XYZ file of C-alpha atoms in Angstrom:
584
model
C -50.805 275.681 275.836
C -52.162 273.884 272.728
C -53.582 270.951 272.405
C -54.543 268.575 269.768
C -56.573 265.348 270.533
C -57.191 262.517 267.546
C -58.979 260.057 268.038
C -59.808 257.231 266.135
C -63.459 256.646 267.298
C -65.373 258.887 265.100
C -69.004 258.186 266.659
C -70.263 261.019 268.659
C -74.022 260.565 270.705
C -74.619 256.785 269.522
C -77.613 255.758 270.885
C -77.943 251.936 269.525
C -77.144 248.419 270.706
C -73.555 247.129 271.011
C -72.307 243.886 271.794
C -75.044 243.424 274.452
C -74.400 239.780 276.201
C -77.150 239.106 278.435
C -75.681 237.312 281.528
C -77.779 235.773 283.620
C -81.164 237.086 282.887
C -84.100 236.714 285.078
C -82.491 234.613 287.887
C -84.658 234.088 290.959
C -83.440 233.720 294.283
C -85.626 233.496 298.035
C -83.522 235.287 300.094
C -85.333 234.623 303.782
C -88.863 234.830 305.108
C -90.306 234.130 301.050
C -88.650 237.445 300.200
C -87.418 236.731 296.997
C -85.164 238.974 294.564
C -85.324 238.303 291.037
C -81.722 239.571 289.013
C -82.131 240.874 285.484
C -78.790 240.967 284.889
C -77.158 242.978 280.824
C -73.649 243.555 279.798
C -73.072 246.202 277.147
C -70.102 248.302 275.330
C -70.537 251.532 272.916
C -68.201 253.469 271.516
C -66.992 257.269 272.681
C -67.654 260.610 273.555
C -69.819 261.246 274.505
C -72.016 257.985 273.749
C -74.838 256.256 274.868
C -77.398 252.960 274.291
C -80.338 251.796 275.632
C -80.676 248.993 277.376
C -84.546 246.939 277.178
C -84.781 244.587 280.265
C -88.202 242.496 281.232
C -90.745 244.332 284.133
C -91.907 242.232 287.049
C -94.365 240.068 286.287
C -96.743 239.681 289.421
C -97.873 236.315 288.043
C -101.610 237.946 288.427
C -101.644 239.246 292.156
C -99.109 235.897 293.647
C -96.545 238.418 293.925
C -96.056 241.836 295.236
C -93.048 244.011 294.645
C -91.275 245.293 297.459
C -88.274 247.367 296.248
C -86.503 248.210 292.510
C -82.647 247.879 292.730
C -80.272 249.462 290.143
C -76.625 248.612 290.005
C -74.187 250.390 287.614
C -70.973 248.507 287.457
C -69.376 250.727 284.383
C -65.334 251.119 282.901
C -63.720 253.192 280.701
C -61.226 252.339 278.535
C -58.632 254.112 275.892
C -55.529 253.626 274.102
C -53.658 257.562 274.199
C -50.466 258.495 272.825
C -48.983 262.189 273.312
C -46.567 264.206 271.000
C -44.660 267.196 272.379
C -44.809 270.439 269.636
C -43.002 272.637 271.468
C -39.648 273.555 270.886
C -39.022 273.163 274.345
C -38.140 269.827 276.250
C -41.069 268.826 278.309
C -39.773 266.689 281.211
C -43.419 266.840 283.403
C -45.275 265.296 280.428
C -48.705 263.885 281.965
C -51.819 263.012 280.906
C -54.822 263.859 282.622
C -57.995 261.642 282.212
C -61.684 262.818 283.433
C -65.266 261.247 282.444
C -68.415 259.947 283.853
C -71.476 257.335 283.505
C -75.175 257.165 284.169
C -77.767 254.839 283.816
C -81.732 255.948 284.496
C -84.869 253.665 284.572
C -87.972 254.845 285.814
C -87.185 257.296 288.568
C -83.815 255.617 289.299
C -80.493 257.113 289.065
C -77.074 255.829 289.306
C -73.771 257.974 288.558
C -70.080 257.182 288.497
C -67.136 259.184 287.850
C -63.748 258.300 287.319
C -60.510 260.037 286.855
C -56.725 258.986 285.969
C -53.462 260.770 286.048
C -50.382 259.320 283.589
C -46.984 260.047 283.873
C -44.078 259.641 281.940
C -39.927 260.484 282.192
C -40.311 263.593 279.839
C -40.186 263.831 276.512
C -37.366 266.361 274.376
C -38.519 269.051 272.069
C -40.629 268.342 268.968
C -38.312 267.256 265.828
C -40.978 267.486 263.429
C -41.792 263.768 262.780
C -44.709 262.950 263.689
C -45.823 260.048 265.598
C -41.866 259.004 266.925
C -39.113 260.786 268.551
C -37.957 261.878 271.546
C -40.582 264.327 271.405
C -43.258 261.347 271.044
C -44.712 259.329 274.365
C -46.903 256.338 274.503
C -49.107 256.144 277.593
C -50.691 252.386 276.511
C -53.960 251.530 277.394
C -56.382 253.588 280.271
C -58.796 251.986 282.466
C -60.842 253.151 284.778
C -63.670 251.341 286.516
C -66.229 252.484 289.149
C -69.753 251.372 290.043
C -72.923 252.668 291.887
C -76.709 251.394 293.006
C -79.216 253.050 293.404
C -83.435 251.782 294.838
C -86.258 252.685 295.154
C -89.874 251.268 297.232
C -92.228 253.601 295.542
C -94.144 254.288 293.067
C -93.276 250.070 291.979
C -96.582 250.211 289.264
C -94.411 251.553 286.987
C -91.957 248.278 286.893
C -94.678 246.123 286.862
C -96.782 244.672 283.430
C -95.649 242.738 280.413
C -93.183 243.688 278.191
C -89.729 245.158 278.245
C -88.715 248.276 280.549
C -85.311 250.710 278.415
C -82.379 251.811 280.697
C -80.426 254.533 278.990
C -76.888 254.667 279.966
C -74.612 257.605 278.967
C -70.805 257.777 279.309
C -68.268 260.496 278.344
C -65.148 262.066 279.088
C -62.312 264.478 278.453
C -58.241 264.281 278.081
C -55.295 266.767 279.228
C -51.758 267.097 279.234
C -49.661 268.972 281.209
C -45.660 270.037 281.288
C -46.038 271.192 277.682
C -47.726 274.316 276.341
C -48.417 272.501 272.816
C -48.806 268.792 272.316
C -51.052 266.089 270.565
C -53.076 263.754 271.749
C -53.595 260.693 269.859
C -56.829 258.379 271.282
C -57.794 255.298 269.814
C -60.729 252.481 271.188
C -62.391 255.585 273.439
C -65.357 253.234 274.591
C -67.325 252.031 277.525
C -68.517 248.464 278.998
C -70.042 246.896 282.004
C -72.841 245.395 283.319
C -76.303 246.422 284.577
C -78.228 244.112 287.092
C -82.123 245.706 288.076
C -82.808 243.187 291.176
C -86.475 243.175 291.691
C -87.457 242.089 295.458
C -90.688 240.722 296.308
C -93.209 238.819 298.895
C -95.212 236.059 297.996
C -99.190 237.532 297.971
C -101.120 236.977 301.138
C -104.256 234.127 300.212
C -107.373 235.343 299.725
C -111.316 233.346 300.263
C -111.598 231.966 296.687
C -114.839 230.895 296.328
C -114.632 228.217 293.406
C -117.482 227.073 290.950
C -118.675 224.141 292.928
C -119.343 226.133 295.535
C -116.540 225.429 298.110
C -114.002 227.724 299.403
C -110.646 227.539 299.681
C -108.140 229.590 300.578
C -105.354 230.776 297.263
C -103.732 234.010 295.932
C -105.834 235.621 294.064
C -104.306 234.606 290.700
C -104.706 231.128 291.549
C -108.319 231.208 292.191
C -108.651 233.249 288.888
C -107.022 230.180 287.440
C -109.607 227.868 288.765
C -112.313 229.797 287.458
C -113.018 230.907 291.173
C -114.080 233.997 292.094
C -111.841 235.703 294.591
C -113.298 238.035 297.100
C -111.014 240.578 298.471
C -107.837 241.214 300.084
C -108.060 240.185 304.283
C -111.174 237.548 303.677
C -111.150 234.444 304.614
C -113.037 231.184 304.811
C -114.714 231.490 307.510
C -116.378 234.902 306.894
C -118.206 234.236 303.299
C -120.586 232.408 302.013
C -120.407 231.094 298.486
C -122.818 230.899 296.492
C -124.136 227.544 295.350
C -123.295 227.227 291.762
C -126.635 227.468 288.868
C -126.942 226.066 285.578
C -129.969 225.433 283.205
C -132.986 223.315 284.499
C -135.226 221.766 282.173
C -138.941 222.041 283.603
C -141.271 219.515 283.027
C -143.530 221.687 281.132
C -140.873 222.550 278.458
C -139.512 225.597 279.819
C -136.152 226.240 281.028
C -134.495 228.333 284.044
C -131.190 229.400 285.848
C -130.965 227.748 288.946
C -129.227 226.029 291.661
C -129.605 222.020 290.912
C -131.674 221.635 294.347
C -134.114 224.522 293.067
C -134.495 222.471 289.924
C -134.854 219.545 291.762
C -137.489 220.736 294.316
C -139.188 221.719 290.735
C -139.722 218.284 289.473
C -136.836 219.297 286.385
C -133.541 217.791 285.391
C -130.429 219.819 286.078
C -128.227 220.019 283.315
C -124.891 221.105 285.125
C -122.947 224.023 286.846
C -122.754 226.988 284.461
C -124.572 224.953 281.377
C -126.815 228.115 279.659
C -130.483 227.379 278.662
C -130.711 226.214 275.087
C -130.389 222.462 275.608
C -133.709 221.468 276.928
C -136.473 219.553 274.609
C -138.258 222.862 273.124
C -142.066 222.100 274.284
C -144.874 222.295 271.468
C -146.095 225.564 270.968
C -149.657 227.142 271.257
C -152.139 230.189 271.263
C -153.247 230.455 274.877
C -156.859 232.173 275.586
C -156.385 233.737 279.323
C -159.750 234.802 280.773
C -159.860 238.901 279.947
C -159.358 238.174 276.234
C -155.497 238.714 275.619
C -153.643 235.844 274.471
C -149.910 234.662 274.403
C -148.099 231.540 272.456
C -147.171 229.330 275.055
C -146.646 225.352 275.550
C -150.119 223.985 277.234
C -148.702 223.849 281.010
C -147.852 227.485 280.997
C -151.204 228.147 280.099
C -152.778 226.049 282.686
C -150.868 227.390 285.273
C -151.563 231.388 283.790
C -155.500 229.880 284.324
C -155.712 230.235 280.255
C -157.193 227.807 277.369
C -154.837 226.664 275.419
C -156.158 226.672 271.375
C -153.520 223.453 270.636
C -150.263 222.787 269.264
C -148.972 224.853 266.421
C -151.677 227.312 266.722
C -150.501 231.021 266.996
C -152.606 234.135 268.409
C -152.565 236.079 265.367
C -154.689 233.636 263.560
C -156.622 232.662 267.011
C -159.884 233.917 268.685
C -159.377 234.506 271.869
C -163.808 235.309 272.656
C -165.976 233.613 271.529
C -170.600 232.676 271.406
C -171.945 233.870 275.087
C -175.422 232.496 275.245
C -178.000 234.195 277.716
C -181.041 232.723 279.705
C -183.212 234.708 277.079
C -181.467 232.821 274.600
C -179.404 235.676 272.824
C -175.733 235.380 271.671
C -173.159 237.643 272.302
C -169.369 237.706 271.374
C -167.512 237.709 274.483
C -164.623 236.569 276.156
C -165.086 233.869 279.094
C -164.266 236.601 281.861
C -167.346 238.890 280.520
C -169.608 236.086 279.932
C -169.553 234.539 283.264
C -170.016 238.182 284.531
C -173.052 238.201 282.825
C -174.098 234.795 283.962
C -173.952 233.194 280.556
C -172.555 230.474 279.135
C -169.816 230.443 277.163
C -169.611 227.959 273.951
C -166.033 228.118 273.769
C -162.990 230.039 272.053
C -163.780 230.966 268.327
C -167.488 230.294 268.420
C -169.393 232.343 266.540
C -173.043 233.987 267.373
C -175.295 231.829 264.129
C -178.486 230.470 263.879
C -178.987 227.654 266.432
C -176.048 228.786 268.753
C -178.308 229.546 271.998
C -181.521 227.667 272.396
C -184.170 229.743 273.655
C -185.269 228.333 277.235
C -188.883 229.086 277.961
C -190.322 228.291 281.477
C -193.949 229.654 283.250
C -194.861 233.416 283.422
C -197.447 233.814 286.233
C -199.203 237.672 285.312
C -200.433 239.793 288.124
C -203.926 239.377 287.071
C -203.623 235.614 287.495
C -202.794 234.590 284.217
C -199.645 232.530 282.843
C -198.055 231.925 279.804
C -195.058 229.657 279.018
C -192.535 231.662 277.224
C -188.513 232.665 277.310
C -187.659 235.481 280.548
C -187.215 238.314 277.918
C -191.029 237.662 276.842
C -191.983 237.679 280.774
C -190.110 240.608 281.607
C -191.941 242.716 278.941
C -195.195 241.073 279.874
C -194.360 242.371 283.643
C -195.017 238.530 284.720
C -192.831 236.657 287.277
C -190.518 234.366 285.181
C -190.524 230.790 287.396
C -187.655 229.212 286.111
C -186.617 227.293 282.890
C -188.745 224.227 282.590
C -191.813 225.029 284.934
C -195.056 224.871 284.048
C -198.296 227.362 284.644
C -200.541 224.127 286.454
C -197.421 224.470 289.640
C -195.888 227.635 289.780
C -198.582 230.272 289.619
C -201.124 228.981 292.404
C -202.948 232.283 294.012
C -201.956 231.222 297.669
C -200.485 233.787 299.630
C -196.751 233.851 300.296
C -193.798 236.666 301.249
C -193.113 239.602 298.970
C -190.335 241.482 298.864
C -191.474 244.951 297.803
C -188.865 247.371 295.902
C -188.392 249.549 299.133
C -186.834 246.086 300.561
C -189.836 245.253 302.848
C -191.939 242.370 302.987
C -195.656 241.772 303.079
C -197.435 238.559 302.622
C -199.666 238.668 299.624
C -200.717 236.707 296.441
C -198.664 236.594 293.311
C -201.314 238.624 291.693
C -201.407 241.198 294.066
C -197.169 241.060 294.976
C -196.782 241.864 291.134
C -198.997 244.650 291.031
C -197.442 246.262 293.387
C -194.219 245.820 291.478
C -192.745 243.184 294.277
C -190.967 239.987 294.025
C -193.311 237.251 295.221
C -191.314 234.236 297.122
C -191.851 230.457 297.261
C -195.462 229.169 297.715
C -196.022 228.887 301.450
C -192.988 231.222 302.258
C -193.720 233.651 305.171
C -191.988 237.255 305.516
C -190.439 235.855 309.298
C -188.267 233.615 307.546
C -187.840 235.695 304.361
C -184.460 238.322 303.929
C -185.685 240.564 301.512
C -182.486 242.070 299.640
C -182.624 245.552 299.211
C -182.350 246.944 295.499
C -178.578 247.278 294.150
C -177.541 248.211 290.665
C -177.522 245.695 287.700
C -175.660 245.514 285.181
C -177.380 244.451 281.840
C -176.058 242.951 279.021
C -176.320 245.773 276.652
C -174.108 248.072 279.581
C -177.240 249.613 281.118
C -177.068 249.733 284.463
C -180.524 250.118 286.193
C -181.386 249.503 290.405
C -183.591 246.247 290.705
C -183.455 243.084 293.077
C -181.010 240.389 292.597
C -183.658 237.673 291.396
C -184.940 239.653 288.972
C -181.098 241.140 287.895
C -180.511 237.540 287.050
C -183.467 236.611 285.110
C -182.792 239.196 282.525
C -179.745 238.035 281.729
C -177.973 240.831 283.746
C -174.903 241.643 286.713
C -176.156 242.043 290.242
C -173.588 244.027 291.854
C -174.933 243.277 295.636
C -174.946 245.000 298.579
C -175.478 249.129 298.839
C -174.210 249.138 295.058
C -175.165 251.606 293.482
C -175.388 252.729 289.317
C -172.925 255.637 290.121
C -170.764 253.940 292.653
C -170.345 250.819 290.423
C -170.331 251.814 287.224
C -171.227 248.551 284.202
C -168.130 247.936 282.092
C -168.232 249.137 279.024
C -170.144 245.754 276.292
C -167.867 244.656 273.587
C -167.991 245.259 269.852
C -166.190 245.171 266.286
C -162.635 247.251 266.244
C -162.037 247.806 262.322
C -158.492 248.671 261.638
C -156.437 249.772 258.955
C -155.810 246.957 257.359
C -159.013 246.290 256.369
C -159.558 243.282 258.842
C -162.216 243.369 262.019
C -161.763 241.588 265.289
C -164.648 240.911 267.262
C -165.282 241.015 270.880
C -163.020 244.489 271.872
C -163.849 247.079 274.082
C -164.203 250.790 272.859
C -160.842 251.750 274.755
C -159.193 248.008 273.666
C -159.912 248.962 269.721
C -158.736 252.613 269.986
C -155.504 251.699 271.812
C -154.581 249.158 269.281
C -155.142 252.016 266.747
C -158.849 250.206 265.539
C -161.905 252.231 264.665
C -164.433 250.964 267.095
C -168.014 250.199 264.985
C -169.652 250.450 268.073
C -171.228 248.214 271.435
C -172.581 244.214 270.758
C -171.798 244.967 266.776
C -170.737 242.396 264.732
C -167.957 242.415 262.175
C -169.732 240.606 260.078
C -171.982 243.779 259.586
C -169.691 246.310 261.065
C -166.333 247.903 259.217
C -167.215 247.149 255.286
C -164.198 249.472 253.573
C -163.651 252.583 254.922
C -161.279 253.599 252.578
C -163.251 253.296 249.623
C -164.359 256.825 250.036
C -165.752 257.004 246.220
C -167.576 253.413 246.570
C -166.381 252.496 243.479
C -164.940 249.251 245.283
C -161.357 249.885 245.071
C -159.190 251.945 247.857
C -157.018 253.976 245.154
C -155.594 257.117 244.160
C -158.732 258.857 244.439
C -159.682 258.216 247.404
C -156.051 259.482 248.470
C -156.765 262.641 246.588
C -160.607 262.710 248.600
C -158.081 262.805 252.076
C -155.619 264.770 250.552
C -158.765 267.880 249.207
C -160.094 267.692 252.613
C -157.338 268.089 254.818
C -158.376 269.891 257.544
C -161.992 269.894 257.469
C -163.747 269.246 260.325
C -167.248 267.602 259.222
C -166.158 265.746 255.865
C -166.891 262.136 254.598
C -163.023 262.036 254.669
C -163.063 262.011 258.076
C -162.500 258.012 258.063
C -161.282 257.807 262.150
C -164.158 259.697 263.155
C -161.885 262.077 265.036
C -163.446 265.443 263.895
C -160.449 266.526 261.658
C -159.640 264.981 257.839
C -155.508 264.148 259.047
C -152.505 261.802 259.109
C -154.470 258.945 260.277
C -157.386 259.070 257.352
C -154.055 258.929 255.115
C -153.159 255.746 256.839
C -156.312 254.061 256.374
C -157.154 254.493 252.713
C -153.056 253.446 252.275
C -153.466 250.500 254.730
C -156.759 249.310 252.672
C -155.337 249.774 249.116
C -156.502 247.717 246.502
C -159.754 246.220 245.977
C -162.254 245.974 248.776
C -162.499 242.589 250.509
């Protein structure tokens, strides 16, 4: 049999939007328990066959954790619909002429499947043979209009994350089908509006989200989903807590100390601090900024800070608005023997001296020279300073005495260097290289120390008795101490760096780590550094003195040899460049 189909469609595999009428869309209904089922419902119609369009429709929107999706639901309600008309060909009566109508639709989102199928059977009283008009006749039958409707569902409870976000989610639905005609073994089939239509509805079903602890910015806890605490500015903590089994932290903010500063803290911290709390969550940055200064601490480093941090650090604050790189932190050290040295406080009370303050310089007229008796072994005395008695080998009796008092040849206690004691005159206690004791003073009632290493002010360290440690200016170390068990630290001196300036006061390993030249112990920089780079001494740090560094790279023993370090390198290049230009 032969058979010819027309149809008046034309469109084959459209996949585009037709006529969609949303119905319904995004109805929400609590079905029992707080189970609720949200309806997304869209009606559509394409043209045929095959054909298809794709359908967007909104994803669940969990409303930031309130909600959680229970199960997807997919229903397919579909119908297709034609107009067909049949012509017999044949030259032989067809009185069984049927048509025969066959087809199918699906719609997939996401994992989920629905399928309907549909089929028709048309009959009509028979038609003659063809006459060879076409489109009339006996031999011509009009079957009107076909349709056939069907539906399906299909759902789904896992793998819900992929329904769930912002933004649309596309259903494709595809339809198609095929017609035949029987009692005739030639015919024509005439189709016009081959299309489908229906509706779609995606039903999302879901429970309301369990509440969580929600710990909230004031510190209270309450119990919320977890997207309304993140609404509150809470902070929720964790599916199952509750209430009753956390503790929320007490909300901080910026407190403005009473010396200036400023800190995160709770507002009873600040409180309890003597500051004013400026609120929950308020950053540092408000507070009154407090005035500025170089702060002197005790070991010679210094800091900018506002004068009650340096109090409370146990520094010396230099005053408002002045900064450590312009400030001294060491300063004039004067010694019983009445000589100066640059020091910081920490080394000069070591010494036992007395410091004249931050920035104080060693001049003429710094350190009076105290003079006191000097009673000689042989009987004599002289009034003099402790550095002239020492030398003399005389007992220095104090600043201020006199020889008519203090050297009177009566016997008293003497310490001898071994640590005993024998009762002798001055005279005789000195020449035996003892320390003698107050007039009258018996060995009974006498400790005699026992020699310990001093430390001197020049770094020596030598053993002698603690009286005699002091009055030369020196560091008794006490006790069992010993020169190689406690080692003197290591006097200050002038650092020279690159740069061509000099700082005073620095330790040997201070000046090298800052990358200094050290000029050596108790030197000055007013006599120290001079320019180093002016290798030529014509005055000026230039090219050839670069050229000088650059001719003796290498060399082991040269004048290049600026650092001191035994090889003419990078870092002699760095001086003469860091000292260019005329010599200060």
């Amino acid at each position: 049999m032969t058979q010819r189909t027309q149809s008046r469609v034309g469109l084959r595999g459209l996949r585009a939007a037709a006529a969609l009428v949303p119905l319904a869309l995004g109805t929400t209904n609590v079905v029992a328990g707080g189970v609720a089922d949200e309806v997304h419902v869209e009606t559509f119609a394409f043209p045929l066959a095959p054909g298809a369009i794709t359908l967007t429709l909104p994803r669940f929107d969990d409303q930031g954790g309130d909600r959680v999706l229970q199960e997807v639901t997919l229903d397919l309600d579909g119908q297709l619909t034609a107009r067909i008309t049949a012509e017999n060909d044949s030259d032989l009566p067809a009185p069984e002429f049927a048509l025969n109508f066959a087809g199918f639709m699906t719609a997939d989102l996401r994992g989920l499947s629905t399928f309907v199928a549909v089929t028709v059977d048309l009959t009509s009283p028979g038609v003659g043979p063809t006459d060879g008009v076409a489109g009339s006749g006996p031999d011509f039958y009009d079957f009107g209009s076909m349709d056939a409707a069907a539906s399906a569902s299909d759902a789904t409870a896992i793998s819900l994350g992929d329904f769930i976000g912002v933004g649309p989610i596309d259903i494709d639905v595809f339809a198609t089908g095929g017609f035949a005609l029987s009692g005739t073994t030639d015919a024509t089939i005439t189709v016009d509006g081959f299309s489908a239509s229906g509706q779609l509805t995606l039903t999302y079903r879901s429970l309301p989200a369990p509440p969580i602890a929600c710990c909230l910015p004031t510190g209270a806890c309450t119990m919320v989903s977890g997207a309304t605490c993140l609404g509150s500015g809470g902070v929720g903590q964790g599916t199952g807590s509750t209430c009753g089994g956390v503790t929320c932290p007490a909300p901080v903010g910026a407190c403005c100390l009473p010396g200036g500063g400023c800190t995160i803290m709770t507002g009873g911290e600040c409180d309890a601090s003597g500051g004013i709390y400026e609120g929950h969550d308020v950053p540092c940055g408000g507070c009154p900024v407090a005035a500025i200064g170089a702060c002197c601490f005790p070991d010679g480093t210094c800091g900018d800070l506002d004068e009650g941090d340096c109090l409370a650090g146990g520094g010396t604050h230099q005053g408002d608005g002045t900064v450590c790189a312009s400030s001294r932190c060491f300063g004039a050290c004067c010694f019983f023997d009445g000589t100066c040295e640059l020091a910081t406080l920490a080394r000069c009370n070591q010494f036992a001296g007395i410091f004249q303050g931050h920035g104080v310089l060693c001049v003429a007229g710094t350190c009076p020279t105290l003079t006191g008796a000097c009673c000689l072994g042989d009987g004599g005395c002289f009034t003099g300073s402790v550095t002239d008695c020492v030398v003399a080998g005389g007992l220095y009796a104090g600043s201020g005495s006199d020889c008519v008092t203090a050297c009177l040849p009566v016997e008293r206690a003497c310490c001898l260097p071994d640590g005993s004691c024998v009762e002798a005159t001055m005279a005789d206690c000195l020449a035996g290289g003892g320390i003698p004791q107050d007039p009258g003073a018996a060995c009974g009632v006498v400790a005699c120390p026992a020699p310990a290493a001093c430390c001197l002010v020049d770094g020596q360290c030598v053993l002698m008795m603690e009286g005699a440690c002091v009055d030369a200016g020196g560091l008794a170390m006490g006790g069992l101490a010993t020169c190689e068990r406690s080692p003197c630290p290591p006097p200050p001196g002038a650092c020279c760096h690159g740069d061509g300036t000099c700082t005073d006061g620095m330790t040997a390993d201070a000046c090298v780590a800052s990358g200094g030249l050290y000029a050596g112990d108790a030197v000055a920089c007013v006599d120290a550094c001079g320019c180093l780079g002016d290798l030529d001494g014509s005055g000026v740090v230039d090219f050839v003195d670069l050229l000088s560094v650059l001719s003796f790279w290498g060399c082991g023993d040269c004048a290049a040899d600026i650092d001191g370090d035994g090889n003419v390198g990078f870092t002699d290049m760095l001086w003469v460049l860091g000292m260019w230009g005329a010599c200060p």
